[in-house]
C-alpha positions as a Python dict, from the first residue, in 0.01 Angstrom:
ca = {
    (1, 'M'): (0, 0, 0),
    (2, 'F'): (37, 294, 238),
    (3, 'Q'): (228, 613, 153),
    (4, 'L'): (348, 887, 387),
    (5, 'V'): (531, 1207, 285),
    (6, 'Y'): (702, 1424, 545),
    (7, 'K'): (935, 1720, 558),
    (8, 'S'): (1191, 1811, 821),
    (9, 'K'): (1474, 2054, 872),
    (10, 'P'): (1824, 1930, 945),
    (11, 'A'): (1934, 1992, 1303),
    (12, 'P'): (2183, 2273, 1364),
    (13, 'G'): (2534, 2162, 1277),
    (14, 'Y'): (2403, 1899, 1037),
    (15, 'D'): (2677, 1775, 807),
    (16, 'P'): (2544, 1716, 453),
    (17, 'D'): (2767, 1407, 439),
    (18, 'D'): (2527, 1257, 695),
    (19, 'C'): (2274, 1244, 414),
    (20, 'T'): (2481, 969, 258),
    (21, 'E'): (2463, 776, 584),
    (22, 'I'): (2084, 820, 600),
    (23, 'L'): (2062, 696, 242),
    (24, 'F'): (2282, 390, 310),
    (25, 'Q'): (2078, 305, 620),
    (26, 'S'): (1756, 335, 422),
    (27, 'R'): (1883, 122, 136),
    (28, 'R'): (2008, -143, 379),
    (29, 'N'): (1702, -155, 607),
    (30, 'N'): (1405, -73, 383),
    (31, 'P'): (1403, -392, 172),
    (32, 'K'): (1380, -603, 490),
    (33, 'M'): (1064, -411, 583),
    (34, 'G'): (914, -390, 233),
    (35, 'I'): (964, -11, 222),
    (36, 'T'): (1026, 187, -96),
    (37, 'G'): (1047, 562, -139),
    (38, 'A'): (1245, 871, -223),
    (39, 'L'): (1448, 1126, -28),
    (40, 'L'): (1514, 1484, -135),
    (41, 'Y'): (1762, 1698, 58),
    (42, 'T'): (1753, 2060, -56),
    (43, 'G'): (2011, 2196, 186),
    (44, 'S'): (1727, 2351, 387),
    (45, 'Y'): (1482, 2061, 411),
    (46, 'F'): (1446, 1688, 384),
    (47, 'V'): (1137, 1573, 197),
    (48, 'Q'): (1083, 1200, 202),
    (49, 'V'): (816, 964, 78),
    (50, 'L'): (784, 621, 239),
    (51, 'E'): (572, 338, 96),
    (52, 'G'): (486, -8, 222),
    (53, 'S'): (254, -163, 475),
    (54, 'E'): (102, 98, 703),
    (55, 'E'): (268, -60, 1007),
    (56, 'A'): (616, -60, 848),
    (57, 'V'): (584, 296, 718),
    (58, 'R'): (464, 425, 1054),
    (59, 'D'): (752, 241, 1227),
    (60, 'V'): (1008, 411, 1001),
    (61, 'Y'): (840, 749, 1047),
    (62, 'A'): (850, 703, 1426),
    (63, 'K'): (1227, 640, 1401),
    (64, 'V'): (1269, 956, 1195),
    (65, 'K'): (1083, 1153, 1460),
    (66, 'R'): (1333, 1028, 1722),
    (67, 'D'): (1637, 1092, 1500),
    (68, 'P'): (1836, 1392, 1633),
    (69, 'R'): (1940, 1485, 1277),
    (70, 'H'): (1580, 1595, 1207),
    (71, 'Q'): (1379, 1880, 1358),
    (72, 'Q'): (1048, 2049, 1277),
    (73, 'I'): (914, 1723, 1136),
    (74, 'E'): (579, 1757, 965),
    (75, 'C'): (367, 1494, 790),
    (76, 'L'): (253, 1641, 458),
    (77, 'S'): (48, 1353, 324),
    (78, 'E'): (-58, 1003, 423),
    (79, 'H'): (-292, 782, 226),
    (80, 'E'): (-340, 449, 56),
    (81, 'V'): (-206, 406, -298),
    (82, 'E'): (-299, 128, -537),
    (83, 'E'): (62, 36, -603),
    (84, 'A'): (407, 162, -510),
    (85, 'E'): (481, 490, -684),
    (86, 'F'): (852, 461, -602),
    (87, 'G'): (874, 82, -629),
    (88, 'R'): (1186, 95, -843),
    (89, 'W'): (1391, 218, -547),
    (90, 'T'): (1459, 111, -191),
    (91, 'M'): (1528, 486, -156),
    (92, 'A'): (1566, 714, -458),
    (93, 'F'): (1796, 1008, -403),
    (94, 'P'): (1886, 1277, -657),
    (95, 'R'): (2255, 1365, -619),
    (96, 'T'): (2264, 1714, -773),
    (97, 'K'): (2311, 2023, -557),
    (98, 'V'): (2015, 2257, -565),
    (99, 'N'): (2106, 2570, -759),
    (100, 'E'): (1971, 2762, -1055),
    (101, 'N'): (2178, 2558, -1301),
    (102, 'S'): (2124, 2208, -1161),
    (103, 'D'): (1942, 1938, -1350),
    (104, 'L'): (1755, 1838, -1036),
    (105, 'E'): (1421, 1915, -1202),
    (106, 'H'): (1491, 1648, -1465),
    (107, 'Q'): (1602, 1403, -1198),
    (108, 'L'): (1288, 1471, -996),
    (109, 'E'): (1076, 1430, -1307),
    (110, 'F'): (1231, 1087, -1367),
    (111, 'M'): (1220, 990, -1000),
    (112, 'T'): (851, 1084, -965),
    (113, 'A'): (737, 953, -1303),
    (114, 'N'): (500, 700, -1143),
    (115, 'A'): (394, 924, -855),
    (116, 'C'): (54, 1084, -824),
    (117, 'E'): (22, 1455, -897),
    (118, 'E'): (-1, 1542, -526),
    (119, 'T'): (329, 1370, -442),
    (120, 'R'): (505, 1517, -746),
    (121, 'A'): (380, 1863, -646),
    (122, 'L'): (521, 1827, -292),
    (123, 'F'): (871, 1758, -426),
    (124, 'T'): (847, 2037, -683),
    (125, 'K'): (727, 2284, -420),
    (126, 'F'): (1032, 2227, -201),
    (127, 'L'): (1270, 2248, -492),
    (128, 'S'): (1116, 2582, -594),
    (129, 'K'): (1125, 2717, -236),
    (130, 'T'): (1492, 2628, -204),
    (131, 'R'): (1582, 2791, -535),
    (132, 'R'): (1399, 3113, -440),
    (133, 'K'): (1585, 3130, -108),
    (134, 'Q'): (1920, 3083, -279),
    (135, 'L'): (1853, 3355, -534),
    (136, 'H'): (1765, 3616, -270),
}
């Protein structure tokens, strides 16, 4: 099982409602390709983990890189995992807005319960960065 984690910034003029469309597309298409994963949208960044065969994951990542809704795309991690860390979801997606009072930390804790420490840390890092930006 291959896992890839990337981050990107939404393109200028990005409508957060588009996130719902990205999620629906993922949930519709990923099972056909054997892809599981999670998507976090912080308002400033997307952070997504994709899991499946290396070929399928790289195909999806290539589509993301061509998607005009994403810019400054950066692969954060890619490696083999023994089993799917996000296998419960075709695409997990926490629905809470990121702010100092949100319960997103608890949702991320649940969502990443089976993830390795490195993957969990990537999601936590972006949540923390977003909160710091909002408080300043």
